[in-house]
XYZ file of C-alpha atoms in Angstrom:
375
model
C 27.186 1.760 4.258
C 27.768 -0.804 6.855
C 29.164 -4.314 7.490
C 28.922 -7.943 8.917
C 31.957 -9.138 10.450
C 32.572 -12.000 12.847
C 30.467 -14.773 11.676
C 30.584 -17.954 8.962
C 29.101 -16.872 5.722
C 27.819 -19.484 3.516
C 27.813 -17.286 -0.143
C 26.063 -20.252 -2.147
C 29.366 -20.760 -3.791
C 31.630 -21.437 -0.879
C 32.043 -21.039 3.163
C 34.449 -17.660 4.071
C 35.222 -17.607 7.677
C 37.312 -14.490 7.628
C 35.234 -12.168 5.867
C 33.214 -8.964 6.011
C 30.558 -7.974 3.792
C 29.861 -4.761 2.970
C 26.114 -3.817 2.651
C 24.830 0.180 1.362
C 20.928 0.251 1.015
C 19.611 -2.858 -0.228
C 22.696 -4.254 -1.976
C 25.864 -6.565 -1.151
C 28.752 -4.050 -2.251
C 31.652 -6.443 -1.820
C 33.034 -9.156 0.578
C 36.528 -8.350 1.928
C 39.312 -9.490 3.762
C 37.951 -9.025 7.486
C 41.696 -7.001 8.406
C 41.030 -4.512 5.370
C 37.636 -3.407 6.825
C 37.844 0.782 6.956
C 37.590 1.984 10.351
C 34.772 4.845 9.293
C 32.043 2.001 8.801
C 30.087 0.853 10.990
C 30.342 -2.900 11.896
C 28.086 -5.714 13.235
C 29.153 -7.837 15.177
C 27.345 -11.152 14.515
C 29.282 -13.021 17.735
C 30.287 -16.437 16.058
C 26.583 -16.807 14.217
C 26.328 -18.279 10.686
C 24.994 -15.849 7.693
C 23.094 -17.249 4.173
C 21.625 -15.608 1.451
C 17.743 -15.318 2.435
C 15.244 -18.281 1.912
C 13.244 -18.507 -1.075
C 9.998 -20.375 -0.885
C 7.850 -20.846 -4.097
C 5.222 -22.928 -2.666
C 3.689 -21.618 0.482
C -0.186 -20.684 0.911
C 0.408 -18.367 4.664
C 2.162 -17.973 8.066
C 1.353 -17.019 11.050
C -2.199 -17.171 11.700
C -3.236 -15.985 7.533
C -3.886 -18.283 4.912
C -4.084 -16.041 1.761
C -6.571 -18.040 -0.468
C -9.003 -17.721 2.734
C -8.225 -14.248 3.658
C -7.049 -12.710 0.102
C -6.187 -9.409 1.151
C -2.925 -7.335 0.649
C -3.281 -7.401 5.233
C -3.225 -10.489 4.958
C 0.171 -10.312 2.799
C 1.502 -8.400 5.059
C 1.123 -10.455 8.140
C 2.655 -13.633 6.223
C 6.187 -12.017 4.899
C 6.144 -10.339 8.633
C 6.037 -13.794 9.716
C 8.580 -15.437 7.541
C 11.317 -13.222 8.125
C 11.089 -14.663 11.598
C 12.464 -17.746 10.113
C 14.634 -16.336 7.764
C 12.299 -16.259 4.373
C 12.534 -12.972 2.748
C 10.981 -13.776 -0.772
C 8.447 -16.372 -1.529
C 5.319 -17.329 -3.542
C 2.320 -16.975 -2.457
C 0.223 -20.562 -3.484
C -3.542 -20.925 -4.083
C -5.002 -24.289 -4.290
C -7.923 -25.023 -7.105
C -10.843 -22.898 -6.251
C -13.239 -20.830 -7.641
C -12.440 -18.761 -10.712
C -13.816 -16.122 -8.727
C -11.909 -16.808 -5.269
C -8.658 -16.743 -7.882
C -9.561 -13.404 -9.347
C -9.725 -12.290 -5.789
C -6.490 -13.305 -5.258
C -5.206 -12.191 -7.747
C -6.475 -8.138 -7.106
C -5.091 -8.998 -3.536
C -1.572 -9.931 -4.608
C -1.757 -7.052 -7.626
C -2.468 -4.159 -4.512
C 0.188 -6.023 -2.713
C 2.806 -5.406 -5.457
C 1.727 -1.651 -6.363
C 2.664 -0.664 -2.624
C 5.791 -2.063 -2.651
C 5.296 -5.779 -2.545
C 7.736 -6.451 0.131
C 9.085 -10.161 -0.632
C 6.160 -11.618 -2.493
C 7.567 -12.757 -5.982
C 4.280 -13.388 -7.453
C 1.167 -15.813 -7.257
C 1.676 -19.629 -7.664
C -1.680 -21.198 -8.666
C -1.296 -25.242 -8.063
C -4.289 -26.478 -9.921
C -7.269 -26.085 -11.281
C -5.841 -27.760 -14.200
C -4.951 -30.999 -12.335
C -5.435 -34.863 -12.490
C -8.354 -35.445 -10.585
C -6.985 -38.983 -9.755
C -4.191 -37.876 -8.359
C -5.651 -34.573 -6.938
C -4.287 -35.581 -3.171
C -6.303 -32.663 -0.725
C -7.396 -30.617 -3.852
C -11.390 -30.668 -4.409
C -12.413 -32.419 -7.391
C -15.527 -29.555 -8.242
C -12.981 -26.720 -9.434
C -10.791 -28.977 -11.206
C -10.695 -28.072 -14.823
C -9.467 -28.787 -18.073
C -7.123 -26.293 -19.674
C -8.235 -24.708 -22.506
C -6.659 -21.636 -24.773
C -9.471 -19.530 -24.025
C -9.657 -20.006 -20.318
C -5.845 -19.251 -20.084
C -6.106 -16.159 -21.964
C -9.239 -15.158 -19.514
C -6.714 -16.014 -16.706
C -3.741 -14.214 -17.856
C -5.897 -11.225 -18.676
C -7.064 -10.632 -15.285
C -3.312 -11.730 -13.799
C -1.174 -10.062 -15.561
C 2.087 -10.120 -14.225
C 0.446 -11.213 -10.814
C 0.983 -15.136 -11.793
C 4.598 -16.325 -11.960
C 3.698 -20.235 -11.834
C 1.134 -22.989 -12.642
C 0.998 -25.935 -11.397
C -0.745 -28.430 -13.967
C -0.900 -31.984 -15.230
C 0.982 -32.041 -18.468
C -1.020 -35.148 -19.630
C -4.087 -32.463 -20.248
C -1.944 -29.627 -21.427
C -1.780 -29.160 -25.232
C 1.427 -27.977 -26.530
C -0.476 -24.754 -27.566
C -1.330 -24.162 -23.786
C 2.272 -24.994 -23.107
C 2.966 -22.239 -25.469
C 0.708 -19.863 -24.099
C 2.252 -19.919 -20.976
C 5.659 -19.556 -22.380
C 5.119 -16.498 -24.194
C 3.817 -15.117 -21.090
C 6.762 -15.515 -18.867
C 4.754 -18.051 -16.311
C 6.439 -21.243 -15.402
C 4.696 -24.348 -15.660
C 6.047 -26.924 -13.328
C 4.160 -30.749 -13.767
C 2.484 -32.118 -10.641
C -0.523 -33.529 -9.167
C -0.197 -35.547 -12.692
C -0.780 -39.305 -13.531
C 1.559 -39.013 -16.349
C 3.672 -42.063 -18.040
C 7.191 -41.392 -18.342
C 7.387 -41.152 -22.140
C 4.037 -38.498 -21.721
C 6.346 -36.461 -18.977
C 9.720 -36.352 -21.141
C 7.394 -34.945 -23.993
C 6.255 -32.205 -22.144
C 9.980 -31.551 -20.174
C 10.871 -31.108 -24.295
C 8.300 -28.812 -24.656
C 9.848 -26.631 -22.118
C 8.242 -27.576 -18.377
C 11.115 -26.764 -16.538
C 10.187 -27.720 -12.838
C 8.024 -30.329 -11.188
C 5.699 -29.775 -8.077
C 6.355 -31.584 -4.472
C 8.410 -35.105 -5.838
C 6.605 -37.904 -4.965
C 3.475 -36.385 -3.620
C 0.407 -36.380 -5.715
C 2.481 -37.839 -9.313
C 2.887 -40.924 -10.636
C 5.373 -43.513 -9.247
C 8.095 -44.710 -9.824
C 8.053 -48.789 -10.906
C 10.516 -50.941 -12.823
C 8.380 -51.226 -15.896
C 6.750 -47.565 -15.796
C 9.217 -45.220 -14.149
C 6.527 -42.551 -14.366
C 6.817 -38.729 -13.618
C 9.009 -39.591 -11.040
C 11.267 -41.384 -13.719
C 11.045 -38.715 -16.320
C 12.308 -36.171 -13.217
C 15.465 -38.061 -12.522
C 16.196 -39.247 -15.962
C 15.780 -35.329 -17.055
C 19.369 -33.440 -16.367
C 17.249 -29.733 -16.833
C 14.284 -30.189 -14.672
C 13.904 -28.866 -11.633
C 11.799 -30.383 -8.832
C 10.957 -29.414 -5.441
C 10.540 -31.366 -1.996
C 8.770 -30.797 1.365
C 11.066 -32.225 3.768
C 9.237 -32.881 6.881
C 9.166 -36.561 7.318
C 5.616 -37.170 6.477
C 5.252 -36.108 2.743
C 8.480 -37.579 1.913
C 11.033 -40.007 4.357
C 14.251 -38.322 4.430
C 15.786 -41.360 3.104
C 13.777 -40.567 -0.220
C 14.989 -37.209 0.388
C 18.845 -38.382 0.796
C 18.554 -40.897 -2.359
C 16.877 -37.997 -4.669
C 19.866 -35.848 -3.789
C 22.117 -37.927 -4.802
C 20.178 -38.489 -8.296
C 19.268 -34.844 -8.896
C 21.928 -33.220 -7.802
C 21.146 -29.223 -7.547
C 17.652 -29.884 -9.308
C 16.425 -30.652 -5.954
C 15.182 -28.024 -3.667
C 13.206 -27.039 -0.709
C 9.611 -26.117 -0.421
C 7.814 -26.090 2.647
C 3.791 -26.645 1.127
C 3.087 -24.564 4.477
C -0.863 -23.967 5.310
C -2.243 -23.026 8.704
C -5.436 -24.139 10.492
C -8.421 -23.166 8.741
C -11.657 -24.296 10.198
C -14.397 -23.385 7.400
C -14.740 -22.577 3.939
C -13.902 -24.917 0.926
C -10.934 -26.056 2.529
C -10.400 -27.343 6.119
C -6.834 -27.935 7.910
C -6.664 -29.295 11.039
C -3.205 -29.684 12.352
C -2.433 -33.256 13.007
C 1.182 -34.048 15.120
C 3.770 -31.562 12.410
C 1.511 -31.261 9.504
C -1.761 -30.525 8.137
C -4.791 -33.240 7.291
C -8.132 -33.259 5.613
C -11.290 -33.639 7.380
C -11.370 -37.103 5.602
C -7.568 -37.377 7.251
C -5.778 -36.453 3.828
C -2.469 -34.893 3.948
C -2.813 -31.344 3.196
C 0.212 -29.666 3.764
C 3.280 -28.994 6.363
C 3.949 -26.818 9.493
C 7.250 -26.293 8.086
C 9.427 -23.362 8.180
C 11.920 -22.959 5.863
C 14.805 -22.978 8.448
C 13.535 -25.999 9.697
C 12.951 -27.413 6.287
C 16.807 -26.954 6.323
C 17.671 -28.569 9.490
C 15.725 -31.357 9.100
C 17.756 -31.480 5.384
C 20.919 -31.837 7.310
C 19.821 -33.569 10.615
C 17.833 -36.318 9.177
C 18.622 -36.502 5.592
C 22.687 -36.532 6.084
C 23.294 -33.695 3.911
C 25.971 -30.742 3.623
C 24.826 -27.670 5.357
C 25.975 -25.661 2.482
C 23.841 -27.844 -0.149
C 21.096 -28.052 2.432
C 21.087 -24.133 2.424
C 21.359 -23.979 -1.711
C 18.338 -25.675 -1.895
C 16.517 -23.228 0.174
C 17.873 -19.996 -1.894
C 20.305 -20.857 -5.044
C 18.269 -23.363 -6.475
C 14.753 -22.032 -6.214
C 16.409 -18.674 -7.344
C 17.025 -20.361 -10.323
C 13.451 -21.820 -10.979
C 12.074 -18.531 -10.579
C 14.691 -17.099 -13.197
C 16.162 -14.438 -10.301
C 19.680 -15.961 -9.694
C 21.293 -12.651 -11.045
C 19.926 -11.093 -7.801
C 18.784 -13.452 -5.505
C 20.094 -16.770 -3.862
C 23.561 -15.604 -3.393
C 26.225 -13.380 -1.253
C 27.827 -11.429 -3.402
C 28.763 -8.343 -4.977
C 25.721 -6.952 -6.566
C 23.267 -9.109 -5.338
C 19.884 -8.487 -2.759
C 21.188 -7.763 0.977
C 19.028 -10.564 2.056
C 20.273 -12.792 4.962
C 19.461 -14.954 7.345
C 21.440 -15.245 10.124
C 21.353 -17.942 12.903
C 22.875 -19.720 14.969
C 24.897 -23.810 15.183
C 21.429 -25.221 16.296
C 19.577 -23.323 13.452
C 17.987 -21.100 15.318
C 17.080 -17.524 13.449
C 19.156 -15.048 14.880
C 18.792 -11.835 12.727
C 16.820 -11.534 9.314
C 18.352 -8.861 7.024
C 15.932 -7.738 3.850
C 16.417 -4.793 1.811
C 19.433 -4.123 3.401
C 17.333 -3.745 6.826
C 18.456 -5.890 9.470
C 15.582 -7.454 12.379
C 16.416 -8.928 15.302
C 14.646 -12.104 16.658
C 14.217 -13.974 20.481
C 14.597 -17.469 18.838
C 16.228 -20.097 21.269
């Protein structure tokens, strides 16, 4: 057993300042009073930094210099969760954009070896698309886009097993038996890249669609006489929607106003790709994020600690809700807030430590703390 002492720890439920926790293998045994600490354990000293439950990112295709859909190999895993425990992610899904049934089965083997060898942080596999709107398919290429179809799924959970945790799809095609489908198969659908009309988006939220994919980006819009998916998202109190706060998939005023709507149904995603220079899909890094070849926006250059920062900086928000929405609330989506997304007794000895100007200090996962040069 050992313990954290001297810093600010943000629990997901409140701010303690004068507290310890106590941390044996991989799980948070208790937070205490800091003058009750037993002089037989060992004690960090985290000098002054702050301490958060670890980041959760659900959409996220690689770090580093790996992109999994391009490089689907459990190395290639590897190298990403190495990489995003630099910035304080410790669990995350791994995305694959619509490709080739065969380029998804290789993912899928990929992620499956991962897992069997330990899996260290990977959740699961979230395919966004193939079964998308093709008019409002943003970077994703129109030739793999397909419709959903019982059959199909069945082929897809077959070969995925429990490898696939989410889809991304355009509710508008989905039939309530594909809905269903998914359902009884634990995988959660979440609506984007989706031309739906409000009324056709509530339908499916009552059909159980729990989450929605990037807000704003690639979904219909929000107008006075068709509020749209957007709409449907804030007028739904029980569905979830994430947001990729870097300033050029969504102005953090949109960012600020949706908080205010949605409460903790907003949270953080960074849509992260690196450069990728051949294949199906090409990213070329353009200023902070990721275009096309035709100049589309394809995704960020975020990190999720500076998803965070830029949260508080630039869209005026509590650090403590800014930090939520990078751990509670996606903990939530992905039906793991029993273990995950908080610091408390019980729960994963996952941290991220760092410092006033949000700089990653020390990332703690499974209980194993690594230290990091980040000014």
């Amino acid at each position: 057993m050992y313990a954290l002492k001297n810093s600010t720890i943000y629990t997901g439920c409140s701010i303690e300042t004068k507290k310890v926790i106590l941390i044996e293998e991989e799980t948070i045994i208790d937070l205490i009073d800091e003058k009750d600490l037993p002089s037989d354990i060992r004690a960090i000293d985290l000098k002054g930094n702050n301490v958060a439950p670890g980041f959760i990112d659900i959409q996220v295709y690689g770090g580093g210099d790996s992109l999994f859909f391009a490089e689907p190999t459990k190395k290639s895993l590897e190298k990403i969760h190495a990489d995003f425990l630099k910035s304080g992610t410790t669990h995350f899904l791994i995305t694959i954009p619509t490709i080739s049934d065969e380029m998804v089965k290789k993912c899928i083997k990929a992620a499956q070896e991962y897992i069997d060898e330990g899996g260290k942080g990977l959740i699961g596999l979230h395919l966004e698309g193939p079964f998308i709107n093709s008019s409002k398919k943003g970077a994703h290429i129109e030739k793999f886009i397909q419709s959903p179809s019982i059959q199909h799924l069945e082929e897809l959970i077959k070969e995925g097993g429990d490898v696939i945790r989410m889809i991304t799809l355009a509710p508008e095609h989905c039939t309530d038996e594909c809905i269903q489908l998914l359902q009884d198969h634990n995988i959660i659908i979440s609506a984007g890249h989706s031309n739906a009309t409000f009324n056709q988006a509530k339908e499916a939220f009552s059909k159980g669609i729990t989450t929605c994919t990037h807000l704003f980006n690639a979904m219909s819009t929000f107008s006075h006489r068709e509020p749209g998916l957007v709409g449907a998202i804030y007028d739904s109190p029980d569905v979830y929607a994430s947001i990729i706060p870097d300033g050029y998939h969504t102005d953090f005023a949109s960012v600020r106003i949706s908080k205010k709507i949605m409460q903790n149904r907003l949270f953080i995603i960074t849509d992260a790709v690196v450069e990728n220079l051949s294949g199906d899909y090409i990213y070329k890094l353009d200023s902070e994020h990721f275009v096309t070849e035709n100049g589309t926006l394809a995704g960020s250059s975020l990190t999720m600690m500076r998803a965070v920062k830029n949260c508080i900086e630039k869209a005026d928000l509590e650090v403590e809700e800014a930090l939520r929405m990078a751990s509670l609330y996606p903990s939530k989506v992905v039906n793991m807030d029993h273990y995950l997304g908080k610091i408390k007794a019980g729960y994963a000895a996952d941290f991220v430590i760092f410092d006033d100007d949000y700089n990653v200090k020390y990332t703690i996962y499974e209980g194993k703390i690594t230290e990091f040069d980040n000014n």
